[in-house]
Coordinates of C-alpha atoms in Angstrom, one line a residue:
X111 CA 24.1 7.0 -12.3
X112 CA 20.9 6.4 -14.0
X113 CA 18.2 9.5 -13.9
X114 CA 15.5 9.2 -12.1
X115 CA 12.0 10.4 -13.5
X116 CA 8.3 9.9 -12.7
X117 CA 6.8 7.8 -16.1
X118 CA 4.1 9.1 -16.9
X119 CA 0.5 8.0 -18.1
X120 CA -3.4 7.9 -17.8
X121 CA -6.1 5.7 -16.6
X122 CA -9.9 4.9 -16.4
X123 CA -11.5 5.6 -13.5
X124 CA -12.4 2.2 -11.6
X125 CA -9.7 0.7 -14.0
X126 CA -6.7 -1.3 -14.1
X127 CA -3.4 -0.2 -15.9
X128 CA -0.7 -2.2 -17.0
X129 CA 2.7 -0.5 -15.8
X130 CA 5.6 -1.4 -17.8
X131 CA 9.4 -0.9 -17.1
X132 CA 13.1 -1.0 -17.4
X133 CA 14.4 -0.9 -14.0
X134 CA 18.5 -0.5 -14.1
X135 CA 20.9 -0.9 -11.0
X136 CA 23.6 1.7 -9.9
X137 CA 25.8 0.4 -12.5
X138 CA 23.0 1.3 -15.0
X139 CA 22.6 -2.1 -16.2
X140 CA 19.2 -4.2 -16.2
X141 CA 18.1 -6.0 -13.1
X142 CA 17.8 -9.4 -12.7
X143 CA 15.3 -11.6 -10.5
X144 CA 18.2 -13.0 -8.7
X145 CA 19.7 -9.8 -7.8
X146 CA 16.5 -8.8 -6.1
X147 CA 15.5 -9.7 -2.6
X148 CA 11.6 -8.0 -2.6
X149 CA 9.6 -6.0 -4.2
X150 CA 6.4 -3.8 -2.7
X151 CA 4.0 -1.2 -4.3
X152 CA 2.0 1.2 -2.8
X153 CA -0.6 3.8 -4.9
X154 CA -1.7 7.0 -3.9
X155 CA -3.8 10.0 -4.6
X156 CA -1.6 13.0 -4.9
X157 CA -3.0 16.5 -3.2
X158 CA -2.9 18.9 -6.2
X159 CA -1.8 21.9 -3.9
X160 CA 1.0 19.7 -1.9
X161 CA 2.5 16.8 -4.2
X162 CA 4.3 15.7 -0.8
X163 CA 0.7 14.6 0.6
X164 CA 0.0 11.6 -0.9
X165 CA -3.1 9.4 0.9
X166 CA -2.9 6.1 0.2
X167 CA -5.7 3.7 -1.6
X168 CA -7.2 1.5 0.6
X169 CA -6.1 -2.5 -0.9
X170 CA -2.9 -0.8 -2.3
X171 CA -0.8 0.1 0.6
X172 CA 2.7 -1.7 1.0
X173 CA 1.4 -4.7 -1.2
X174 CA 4.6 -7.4 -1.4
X175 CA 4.9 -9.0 -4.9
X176 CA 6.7 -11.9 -6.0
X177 CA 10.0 -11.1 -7.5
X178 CA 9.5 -13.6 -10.4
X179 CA 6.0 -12.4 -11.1
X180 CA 7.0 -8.5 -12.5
X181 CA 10.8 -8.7 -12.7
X182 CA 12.3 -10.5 -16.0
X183 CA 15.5 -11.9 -16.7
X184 CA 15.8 -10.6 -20.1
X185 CA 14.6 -7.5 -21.9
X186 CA 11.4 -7.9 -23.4
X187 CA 10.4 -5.8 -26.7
X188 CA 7.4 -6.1 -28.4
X189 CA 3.7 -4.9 -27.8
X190 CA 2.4 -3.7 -25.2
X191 CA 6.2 -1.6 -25.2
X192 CA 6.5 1.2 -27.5
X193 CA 8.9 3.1 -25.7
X194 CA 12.2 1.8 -27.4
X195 CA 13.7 -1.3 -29.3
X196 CA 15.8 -2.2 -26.0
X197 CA 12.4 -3.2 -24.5
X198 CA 11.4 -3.6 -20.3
X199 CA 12.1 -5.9 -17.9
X200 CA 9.2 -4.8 -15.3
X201 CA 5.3 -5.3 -15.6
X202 CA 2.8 -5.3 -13.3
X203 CA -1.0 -5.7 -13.8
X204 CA -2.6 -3.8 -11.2
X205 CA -4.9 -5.8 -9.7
X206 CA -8.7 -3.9 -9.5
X207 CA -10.5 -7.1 -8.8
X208 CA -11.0 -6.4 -4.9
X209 CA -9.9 -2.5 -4.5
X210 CA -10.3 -0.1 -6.4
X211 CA -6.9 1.6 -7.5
X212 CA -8.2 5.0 -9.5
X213 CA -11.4 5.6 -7.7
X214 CA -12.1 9.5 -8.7
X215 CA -11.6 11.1 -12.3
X216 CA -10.0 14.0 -12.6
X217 CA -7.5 12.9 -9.7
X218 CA -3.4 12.2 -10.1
X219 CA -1.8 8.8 -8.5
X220 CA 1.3 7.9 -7.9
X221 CA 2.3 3.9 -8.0
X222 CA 5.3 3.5 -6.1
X223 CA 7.3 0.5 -5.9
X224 CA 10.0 -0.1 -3.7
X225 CA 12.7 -3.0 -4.6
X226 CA 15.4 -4.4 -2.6
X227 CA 18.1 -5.9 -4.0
X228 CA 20.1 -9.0 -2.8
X229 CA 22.7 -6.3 -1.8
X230 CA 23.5 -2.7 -2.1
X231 CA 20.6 0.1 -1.5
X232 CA 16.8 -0.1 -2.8
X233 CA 15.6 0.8 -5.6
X234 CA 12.8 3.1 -5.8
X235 CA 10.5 4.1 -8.9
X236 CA 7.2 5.5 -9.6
X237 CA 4.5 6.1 -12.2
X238 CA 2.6 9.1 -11.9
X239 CA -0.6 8.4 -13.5
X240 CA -3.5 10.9 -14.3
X241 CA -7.1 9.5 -13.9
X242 CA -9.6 10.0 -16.7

């Protein structure tokens, strides 16, 4: 089984960010677009006393995205990655351009996106992002 982890970063407040991945299945392979059903995000500001109370960002709740859109078929290396030479097969540009996503500096956010594959259980990963 792969491990699971938070990935880290920062962001400007009233900013975007570009949230890159590579999202494996149980098998610990790279996913494919036409092994996955859906795919949602949510973000939220994270309670610095209780981490479990998150409060979601209005514009940014339970937003569906095209599968196609953030998933590739093949691993992609190359700038904006500079994590690896395997490279990502995830990216999402949060959109700003209606809602805000990182309203208040100083704050932490968690992007969470939920994926479900054509079979087997979803997938769940998350970004935890500090706001500058």
């Amino acid at each position: 089984m792969p491990t699971a982890h938070d990935i880290r970063g920062t962001v400007f407040k009233h900013g975007s960010a570009v949230l890159l991945a590579r999202i494996v299945g149980p098998e610990g392979t790279a996913v494919t677009t036409s092994d996955l059903a859906s795919v949602r995000y949510s973000v939220y500001q994270v309670d610095p006393v209780d981490p479990d109370a998150l409060t979601a960002v209005e514009g940014h709740a339970e937003v569906s995205l095209t599968v196609a859109d953030v998933f590739y078929d093949t691993l992609q290396t190359g700038g904006p990655w500079s994590v690896d030479e395997t490279g990502y097969n995830f990216r999402h540009d949060l959109p700003v351009d209606s809602d805000e996503a990182f309203p208040i500096a100083g704050a932490d956010y968690q992007v969470r996106y939920e994926v479900i594959p054509t079979s087997g259980q979803k997938l769940v990963f998350r970004f935890a992002v500090r706001c500058i």
